[in-house]
XYZ file of C-alpha atoms in Angstrom:
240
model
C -17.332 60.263 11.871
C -15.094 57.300 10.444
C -13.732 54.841 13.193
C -10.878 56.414 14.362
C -7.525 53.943 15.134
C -3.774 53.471 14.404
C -2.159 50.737 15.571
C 1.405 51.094 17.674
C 3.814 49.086 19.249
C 3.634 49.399 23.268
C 6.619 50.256 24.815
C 6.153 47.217 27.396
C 6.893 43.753 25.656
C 5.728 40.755 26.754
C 6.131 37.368 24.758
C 8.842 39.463 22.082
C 6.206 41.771 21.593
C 2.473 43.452 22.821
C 0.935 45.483 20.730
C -1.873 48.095 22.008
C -4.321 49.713 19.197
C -4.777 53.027 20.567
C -7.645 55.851 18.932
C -6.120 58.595 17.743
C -6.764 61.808 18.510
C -5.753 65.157 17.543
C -2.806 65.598 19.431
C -1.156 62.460 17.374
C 0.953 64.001 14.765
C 0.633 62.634 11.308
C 3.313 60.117 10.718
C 4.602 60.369 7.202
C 6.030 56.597 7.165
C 2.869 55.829 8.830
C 0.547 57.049 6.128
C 2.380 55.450 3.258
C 2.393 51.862 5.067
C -1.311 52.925 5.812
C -2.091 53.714 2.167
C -0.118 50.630 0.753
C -2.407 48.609 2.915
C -5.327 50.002 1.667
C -4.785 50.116 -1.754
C -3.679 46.131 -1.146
C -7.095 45.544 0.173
C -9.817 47.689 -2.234
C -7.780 46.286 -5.199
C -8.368 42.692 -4.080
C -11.980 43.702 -2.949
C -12.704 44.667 -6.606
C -10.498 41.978 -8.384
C -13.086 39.551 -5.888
C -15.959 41.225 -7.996
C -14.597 40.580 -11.399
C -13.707 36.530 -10.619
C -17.072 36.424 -9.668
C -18.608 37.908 -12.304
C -16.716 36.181 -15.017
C -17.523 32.735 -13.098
C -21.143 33.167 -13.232
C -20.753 33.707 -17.164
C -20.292 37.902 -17.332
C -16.348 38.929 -19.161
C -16.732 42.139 -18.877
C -14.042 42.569 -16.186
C -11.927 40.479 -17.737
C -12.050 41.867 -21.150
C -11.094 45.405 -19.491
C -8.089 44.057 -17.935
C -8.922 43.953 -14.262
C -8.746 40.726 -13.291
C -5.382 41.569 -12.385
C -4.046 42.883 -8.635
C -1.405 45.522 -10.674
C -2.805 48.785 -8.290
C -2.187 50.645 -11.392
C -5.531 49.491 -13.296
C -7.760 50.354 -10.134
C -6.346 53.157 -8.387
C -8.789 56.379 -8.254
C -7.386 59.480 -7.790
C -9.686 60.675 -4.944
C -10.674 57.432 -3.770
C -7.330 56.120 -3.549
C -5.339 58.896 -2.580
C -7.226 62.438 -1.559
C -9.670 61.009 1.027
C -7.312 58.319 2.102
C -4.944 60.952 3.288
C -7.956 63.002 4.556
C -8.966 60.647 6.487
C -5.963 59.520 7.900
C -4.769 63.549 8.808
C -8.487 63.979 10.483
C -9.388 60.630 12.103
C -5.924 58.471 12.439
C -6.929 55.539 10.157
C -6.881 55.324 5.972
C -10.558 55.164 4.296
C -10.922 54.659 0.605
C -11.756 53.302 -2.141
C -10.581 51.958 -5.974
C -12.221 52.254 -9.089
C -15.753 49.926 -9.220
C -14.880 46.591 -11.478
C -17.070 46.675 -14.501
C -19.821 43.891 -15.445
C -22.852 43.412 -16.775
C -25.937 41.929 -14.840
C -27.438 41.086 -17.203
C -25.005 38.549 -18.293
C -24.973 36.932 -14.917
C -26.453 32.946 -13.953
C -28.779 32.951 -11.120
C -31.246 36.067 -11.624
C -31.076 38.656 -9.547
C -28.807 36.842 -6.684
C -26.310 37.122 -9.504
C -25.554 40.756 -8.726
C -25.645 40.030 -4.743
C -23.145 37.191 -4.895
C -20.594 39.447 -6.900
C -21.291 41.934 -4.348
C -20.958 39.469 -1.404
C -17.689 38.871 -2.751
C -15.631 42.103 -1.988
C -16.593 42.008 1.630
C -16.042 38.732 2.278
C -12.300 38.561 0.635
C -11.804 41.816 3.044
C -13.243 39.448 5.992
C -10.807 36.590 4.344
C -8.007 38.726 4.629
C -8.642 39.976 8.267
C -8.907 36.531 9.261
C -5.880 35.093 8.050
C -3.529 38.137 9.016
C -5.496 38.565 12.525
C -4.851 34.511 13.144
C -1.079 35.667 12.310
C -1.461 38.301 15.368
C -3.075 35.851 17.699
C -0.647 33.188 17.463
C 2.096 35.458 17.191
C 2.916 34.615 21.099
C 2.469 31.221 21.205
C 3.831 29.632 18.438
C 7.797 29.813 18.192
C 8.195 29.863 14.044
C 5.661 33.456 14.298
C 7.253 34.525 17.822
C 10.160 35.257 15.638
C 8.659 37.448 13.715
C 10.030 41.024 14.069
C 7.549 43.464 15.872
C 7.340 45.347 12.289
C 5.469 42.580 11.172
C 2.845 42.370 13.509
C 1.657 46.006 13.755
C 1.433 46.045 9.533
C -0.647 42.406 9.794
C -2.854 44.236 12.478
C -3.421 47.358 10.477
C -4.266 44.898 7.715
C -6.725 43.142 9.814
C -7.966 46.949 10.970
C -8.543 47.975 7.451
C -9.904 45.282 5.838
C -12.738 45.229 8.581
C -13.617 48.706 8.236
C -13.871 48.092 4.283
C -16.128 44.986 5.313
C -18.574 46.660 7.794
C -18.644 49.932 5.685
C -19.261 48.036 2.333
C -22.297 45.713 4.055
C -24.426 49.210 4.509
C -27.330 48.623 2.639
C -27.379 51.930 0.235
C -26.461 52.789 -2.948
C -23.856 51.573 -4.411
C -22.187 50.047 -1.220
C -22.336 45.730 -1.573
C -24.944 45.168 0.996
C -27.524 47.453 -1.370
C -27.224 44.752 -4.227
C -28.157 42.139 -1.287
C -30.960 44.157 -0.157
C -32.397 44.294 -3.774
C -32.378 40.499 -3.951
C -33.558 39.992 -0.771
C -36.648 42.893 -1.461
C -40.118 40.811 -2.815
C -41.348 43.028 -5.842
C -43.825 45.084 -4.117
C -41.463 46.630 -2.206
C -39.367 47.544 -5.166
C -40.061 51.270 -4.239
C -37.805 50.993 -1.397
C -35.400 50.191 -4.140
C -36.247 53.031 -5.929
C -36.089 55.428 -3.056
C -32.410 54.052 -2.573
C -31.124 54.342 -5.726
C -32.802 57.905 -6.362
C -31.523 59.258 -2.929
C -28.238 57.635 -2.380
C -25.532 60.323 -2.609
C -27.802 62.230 0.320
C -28.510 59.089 2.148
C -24.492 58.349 1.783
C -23.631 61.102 3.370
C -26.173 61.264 6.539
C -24.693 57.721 7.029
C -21.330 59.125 7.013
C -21.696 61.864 9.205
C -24.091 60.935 11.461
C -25.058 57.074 12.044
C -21.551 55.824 11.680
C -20.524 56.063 14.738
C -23.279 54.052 15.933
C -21.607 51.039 13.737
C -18.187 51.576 13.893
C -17.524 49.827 17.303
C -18.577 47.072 15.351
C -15.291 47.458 13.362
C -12.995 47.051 16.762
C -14.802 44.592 18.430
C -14.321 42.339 15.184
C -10.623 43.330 15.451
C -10.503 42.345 19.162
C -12.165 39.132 18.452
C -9.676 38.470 15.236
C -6.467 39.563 16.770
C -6.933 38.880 20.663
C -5.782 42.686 20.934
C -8.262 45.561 23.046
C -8.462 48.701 22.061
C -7.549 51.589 24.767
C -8.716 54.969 24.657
């Protein structure tokens, strides 16, 4: 299953404010105002994952994003109706935490510098601006207690910068999975010496299965990967 999480306030303050991350569980009601801060973050974070795509793309000489309008971070041009909305709100009613997607960012490989580590550094690139963005919102957590200018900062603040930093990992981690059409496949391919191009093969041929195996069944075996990052980021533990 999905990594299950929602971040909270603690009743106890120390420093202004201490925030615990607590997983969710069934008996945790779903929070209307919750969700749409939720969803607002997420569609903040896969539109700048796929807008990271596009910049890259048109730097390393391919317009195709650009000349379809989304090098822009208006939500309007990415949003997907189940990808943005449905299984965000699925996933968020059955396992606490928002999970999505936007629409993929068009280009053309073939129109990329640098052979075939063209299409792995434009894939590189939406992880990394989700790692980006945990990184500077988790350092905003951190030093939220020790520095006076962000110990002023109302408690609001820091649980919406920590669900940022929550979200943007789980994009990260999920979008490194080497399959079809997640970022770390494109990797994978350029990493691959020809004679193993079957393996490629065998990926692209079998991915919506292989997707879905990986959803269901081996993800839990990677997603403490997700709050360990976050503890690491944000200096906050995770409770059961």
């Amino acid at each position: 299953s999905f990594p299950t999480g929602t971040v909270h306030l603690s009743p106890k303050h120390q420093n202004g404010a201490r925030l615990k991350v607590l997983r969710s569980s069934a008996s945790h009601p779903m929070d209307p105002i919750q969700f749409i801060f939720s969803l607002a973050v997420l569609i903040m974070s896969v539109v700048a994952h796929e807008v990271s795509h596009g910049y890259v793309a048109n730097a390393l000489g391919d317009p195709t994003a650009k000349y379809a309008g989304r090098l822009t971070l208006n939500p309007l041009r990415h949003l997907d109706v189940m990808g943005s909305l449905i299984v965000p709100a699925m996933t968020f009613l059955f396992g606490g935490v928002v999970f999505g997607w936007a629409k993929p960012v068009p280009y053309n490989p073939y129109n990329l510098r640098g052979g075939k580590w063209g299409p792995a550094l434009v894939a590189v690139a939406g992880p990394a601006t989700n790692i980006l963005l945990a990184l500077v919102f988790g350092l905003l957590v951190r030093l939220s207690s020790s520095l006076p200018f962000l110990a002023a900062l109302p408690p609001s603040f820091i649980t919406i910068a920590s669900l940022v930093v929550l979200v943007n990992i789980l994009l990260a981690v999920f979008n490194c999975v080497p399959v079809p059409p997640l970022d770390g496949s494109k990797v994978l391919f350029a990493l691959l010496p020809y004679r193993y191009s079957f393996i490629q093969e065998f990926l692209e041929r079998n991915w919506f299965a292989i997707v879905l195996v990986f959803v269901f069944f081996l993800w839990q075996l990677i997603s403490p990967l997700v709050f360990i990052l976050f503890s690491l980021i944000t200096g906050i533990g995770f409770g059961l």
